[in-house]
Each structure stands twice: as C-alpha cells, then as structure tokens.
Amino acid sequence: MNMHDVTFDEICCELNEELKAIREPNPGLKPTLAIIQVIEEILRLNEDSRVHGIFLHLPQSFLSKSVRNAIKPQKDVDGVSDLNVGRVVLGDQRDGFASPVAGAVLEMLARHGVYLFMAVLLGLEGPLKATLQFLLQNNGMMVQTHQWSSKPVSHFEVFVAAVVICQHVVRSSRRWIQEQQYQPWRLRPLKLQSLSPVPSDIEISRAQTPKPISQLAQEIGLLPEELEAYGNTKAKVHLSLLNRLQHQPNGKYVLVAGITPTPLGEGKSTVTIGLVQALSAHLKLNSFACLRQPSQGPTFGVKGGAAGGGYAQVIPMEEFNLHLTGDIHAITAANNLVAAAIDARILHEATQSDKALYSRLVPSVNGVRCFSPIQMARLQRLGINKSDPSDLTPEEVRAFVRLDLDPEKVTWQRVVDTNDRFLRKITVGQANTEKGHARQTQFDIAVASEIMAILALTDGLADMRARLGRMVVGSSRNGQSITADDLGVTGALAVLMKDAIKPTLMQTLEGTPVFVHAGPFANIAHGNSSVLADKLALKLVGEEGYVVTEAGFGADIGMEKFFNIKCRTSGLRPDVVVLVATVRALKMHGGGPNVTAGVPLPKEYINENLQLVADGCSNLKKQIQIAHLFGVPVVVALNVFKTDTQAEIDMVCCIAEASGASAAVQCHHWSRGGRGSVELAHAVKKVASQKNHFQFLYNLQDSIVEKIRTIAQKVYGADDIELSPEAQAKIDHYNQQGFGALPICMAKTHLSLSHMPEKKGVPTGFILPIRDIRASIGAGFIYPLVGTMSTMPGLPTRPCFYDIDLDPVTEEIKGLF
C-alpha cells in the first residue's frame, strides 16, 4: 500500500466518523448528492429536502451563468455559482463551498507539507480558474495564469476531487440539520412616531412602511421554503413547520377576552396588538398575535374593519380587511359546491331510474367500469364489500345510488360574504329546467359556514379532509344522516381548501409578527382564530415567548367556547386571560342611556359619573368569575379613552382586583402604541409565569341537556333552560345518531349575558329558551339556538360603504376604518 492509499484511507475514515456523528442524533438523515445531467431538474432538486448537494455533470460549454446560478448556493457542492465563487474571492467560505478540484489541490499540498511561493495555473477557465487562483492567493502564494492545453486529469486527481465533493455533501448535511433547529429571533422592531391628535387608522397605517414579509420571516426563524408570499407584505406559512419544530417547547398562551360588548366597543383586537407590540418591541420578548380574518360583511356594513386601531394595528390594514389571501373566498366556493351537489342530487334521483343513475355515477371509460375511491368508501359504509360494479345486486345498486335526501330536512345553506338581509329566506329551483323541484332555503354569512369552523379547529390536511367528509348536510326520508362523503364531494372540498389551511403571516405597526387565520363569528359559531395558527406561533416564539390570541365578543361567549371547544380540540392550555373593559361600556352596563351610531354621545359617557361606573362593574366582576370557573387567572386591561377621568380609572382597577383579578392596569396603546401597554405586558409576564389549575366546565359524557344547562346556569346566570318540542326532538335524534358526546357551542346574542339583548349588566331570574338545536358534526360540536338568532346580518340605513372609495391615480383606498 503506497502513501497515497494510506492518506485517502485516513480521509475516508475521518469522513465516516463525521457522518456517524451527524446521523446518531438524526437517524432518519441520509446525506444525498444529486449528480444531474438534465438542467430542468435543478429547480426541483433545490426544493427537495432529501437532497443535500447538487453536482452539475455537464460539459464546460453548457455551464452558462444562468445554469450555474440556478443552484441554491447552500447545495452547490461544486462551488460553481457566482455567490460561492464570490465568497472565495472575499476569503469568506463559512457559508459556501469552493470548487472540489481546487480543494483537492490544497488538500494534496497540505497532506504532503508542500509550500509554494509561486504557482502557475495552466489551461484552466471559468469558476475553477477563479476559485483556485484566489484560494492560492489567500494562502499567501503568487499566482500566474496561462492558456495552455494541459494533460488529461489523472485518476488520482479525480479521486481527490471526489473525496472533497463528499466532504462538501457532509458539510451541507450538517448545515441543513442546523437550519432545521429552532432559530433564535433577530427581530428588528419598526420605530413608531405617535402624533397628537391621533390621525385616522388608515392614515397611521399608510404612514408606516412595513418590512418585506420575507425579512420578518427570517427574523423569527422561518425557513425560505416554509414561506409562500402573497405580494410583499403577507405570506402563507407551510404546516411543515410543525414537524420541523415538533420537539421545541411551547411558549406562554395568553387569551384576550372582554366584558359583554356594547355599541361603544371595548377594543379587544387593539389590546391584543398593543400587548404584543409592548412585549416584543419594548420588553424584547418573543411574542405573536393570532387574530381572526375579518368578514367583509361588517367591513362594508356597520362595524368596519378589524385590524385594531390607532397606533395598535396590523398593517397594511387595507389588505388585512379586504380579501387577504382569499381564505373566505375558498370557504364560500367549497360551501356552495356542497349546496349545488345537494340540489343536483335531489333532482337527478327524482328524475332517473336506478339503472340510469348507476350508469351515470359509475360510467364505462374505455370499456372499463370502476368505483372511485370515495364511492368505495360509501359502499363500505353500506356494508357492501364488493369492488366490481357488475357484481352488485339490484338492491345494492339502489342503496348505493339513492341518498333519498328529504328536501324538507336539508340543513346545509348557501353562503356569501356580504350582509344581505333579503337572502335570509329564498326559493331555489324555480326555472323550468328544474322540473318543479323548488324548495325554500336561505343564505348565511360566509363565516357562519361549518367549513369555517372546521378550518379553525383542524390540525392538518388529513384531519381537515376527514372533518369535511363528516359534515351532515341533511337527512334521508327514513331519518339517516347524509354527509359530504355520501355526496362524493369531500376530495373536491379538500382541494378548494388546501391553501386556506395555511395561516397568513403579517405584522403590526411596530414590525412584530401576526398570524391571521380563520374567522368564525362568536355568537353563531365558536369565535376564535385557528388552532393551527396558535400551534405554529407557540413553536416559533420559543419556551420564553408569548402567543396572544383573541376570543370573539364577551368572555361568556368567545372565552367559554375557547376553553370548552378549542382547548379540547387542540390540547393546548391557556396561562392567563386578559379581560378588556372600557369606562364607557361599563357605564352602559351600569344603566347609561342607549347610543345611536352617528349621533353625539350622551353626557353620561363624556362627563365623570362614578355611580354608573360602579354599577357597571357588576358585568366585569361576572366575567372575572367566569374565567375562574376554568381555573385561569385574569389580568384586566382597561382600554383608556380621553374622556375617562382618573377617578373612574382608579375605581375600575380597584373593583377588578377586589373581584379576583390578579392585576388591573390602564392601557394607552391606541394613542401611544406598544409603549402605552408596557405596564400590561409586565403584568401578563408575571401572572403567566404562575401555575394555574385549568379545567373544563363540563364532562363530554354528560347529556346534551345537562351540558346546555351547565353553561346557562354557571356562565350566563340563568335559573334554568326551556327546550322547545323541536329542540327536544333534535336532541333525541342526535343521541340516536351517536352525537351526544360532542361539546356545546351556544348560538346566542352577544349583547347580554341573557338571551335578551337589551338586558345589560348581570341579568338574573330568567329562563334561557332553546328554540332549536343543530349539529356541526365535521366541526365537532352541537349548537343550540337561543332565542331568535340570525345567521345573515343586514345592512343599516347608512353602511360603511358610503365612505369607501378608490383614488384612480394612486390606487389608494379611502374611508376604511
């Protein structure tokens, strides 16, 4: 064995030891080098996480600049890209690769202890020439180059180059492993210059230049391949992040809820954003806000947008409030596809024989008939264990082709993301082509769709598809539940929703991260942003970070559903509740006069009135007690307005702490941004660090009636419940279908603890009427309808759209708030 053999045996031994050290904690890793001859493969291999190095096996004449630079620099183990060559020129190879041939030359010189004062390079060209020249120069040699045809490369030189390539692949694998680990944040907050008086929300939003979303993603430890940009200021985040950070401990989980809402507003979204701006931009703690996507119904109706307000906003607020990344449009398309499938199926079954239906449902294609996978699943549910369409008996064919949906028992409605009161009851099927198969139905607002609730509660694509398939759309004439799976539409729904399942990344005015995802209403659904957004954020912030998520409407509505529905589904446990209140809203709960949009506020809300404040704090006290039912500590955030007096502020904080709040602080984020919520951030940090004793309010095995009664009595303060005959019949039906162990999602007015919107404060002595009960089996809950709840809002006399316009020159949107 000669000296060369011994030398390279040593190199290979060292390489094997390094590989062993890398793979021991990562047994699934297999460092892979891709040697390609088809240029079109380059871009595909760039995105293949199983490939750690790319080597171009092409003639020199084919190695154009565009080809060389198509390779990701971190996979360019041949060192031919301009970036890697440039790193060699600059003498900085920490994050790049040099040409393995050039590396082989240096390796041989080092192994044999050869030092050259001057080197002459003959017959080299392209990246190899530049790389070797500067590597030698960086090692203190003088270098001259000459054009001369050199002798063929020896087997020995090829072997050395191959060994260096292997070393580069190992280095690339090590870097890949390091990239997959949790990355500490390098967040650079945006400076915020607050003005007085405070400008309009849209003026404030436009005055701040947001960071490029790719920069924000990099600052918070997201990998480029985990980001799917929608323009420069928002991006979808891939769910693969959950696998990458599966062993990363979660951060602290903070829920923002509120007192019973009034037309004067409490500002939960504003508090949420102000709190994360304070945590990240001022206390330098990792924090994430998780918000719901706003419906365009309220945006163009009466409420306006939901991006926060003042100096505590998500930006750009126009993009946040209008379309965003199209999730609600995807939900609308999927929901209405189900509705179209229902009516089409009813028509076709009513006008065709079993044989005609079967031949159309299972057609012959090129002389071959076969069931689709979703049809095979239906056969199995029917107990028909056959795969050849010709083997079914006439009775089995009839069972397969006929859902026998009762038009009077269809529970699935069409949706649109607009407040349109005239769609609350409609008649479909009036054209002659529908052959007299007309029926009454209705439209709901898009965010009331069960598909929206599924999006908010799912934990991944497989789970979402299964939930979509379980959605019950109505009953057959013999009382059997008919599902989306039975309609054969589940796969198509999953395709329509495949992008909507990814949360959207945006930022606050101070450049801190926000996830915007899902948007179910809290009075007619469970009213919380998505489980997936919360889970992604909890991994990204790290063990010492904070995720602040918001529940819709008052604590009796959104918070109760957050605990009993969302936390059951996600397995997550909150560390603290931030309960938002305002002096003005408390005055209304204390007996203050009604207010009307567009009319100046009565003097009671402008002048100091301690008695109204004291009386209204009964509602605040009740909401604190509701949080304590679940064993979670409360920090009260008093959202301060300029008309509030110090005496009123002090009274609220004093009563809140006397009522069991761990802390009560005043907040000025609307006028000051994050620095106006620093005191709140300190309080949340302190309380969240303490152990709590979270518990659910009821056991899932309790009867449906008992679960409803528990919520009515313990949360709303009702004496009891009253079931209509229709509601009782539905309960009996759901028990027979095996749905009795689902959680409860009360559909109730958000304007009162009771079912009576005009009853403010803490109503007592009432019986809660349950007029109907419905089931969202895909979402996974039973929802009783309390009183007269509408699932389609209407437009007021003067909607917000009167003020919304577009500048045709600058394309700027005006009038959003």
XYZ file of C-alpha atoms in Angstrom, residues 560 564 568 697-716 721 731 735 738-746 768 770 780-782 784:
41
model
C -66.275 29.940 27.128
C -64.691 24.163 26.139
C -60.433 20.370 23.946
C -66.688 23.349 32.684
C -68.425 20.061 31.881
C -67.678 16.466 31.017
C -68.293 15.424 27.421
C -70.113 12.333 28.666
C -72.764 14.493 30.338
C -76.059 14.527 28.457
C -76.677 17.246 25.860
C -79.331 18.788 28.115
C -77.033 18.829 31.147
C -74.193 20.447 29.187
C -76.545 23.189 27.959
C -77.927 23.695 31.486
C -74.416 23.924 32.969
C -73.451 26.729 30.566
C -76.765 28.536 31.067
C -76.605 28.481 34.844
C -72.889 28.800 35.595
C -71.874 31.144 32.761
C -74.993 33.176 31.885
C -83.351 26.270 30.447
C -81.662 16.048 20.948
C -78.443 10.861 20.675
C -74.261 8.881 18.424
C -73.549 12.607 18.611
C -74.382 13.048 22.304
C -70.751 13.296 23.469
C -69.910 16.413 21.438
C -69.207 19.773 23.133
C -71.775 22.570 23.069
C -71.483 25.784 21.020
C -74.280 28.137 22.113
C -82.959 30.508 28.825
C -83.643 26.832 23.475
C -67.327 18.618 16.132
C -69.990 20.388 18.193
C -73.729 20.685 18.863
C -78.345 25.186 20.387
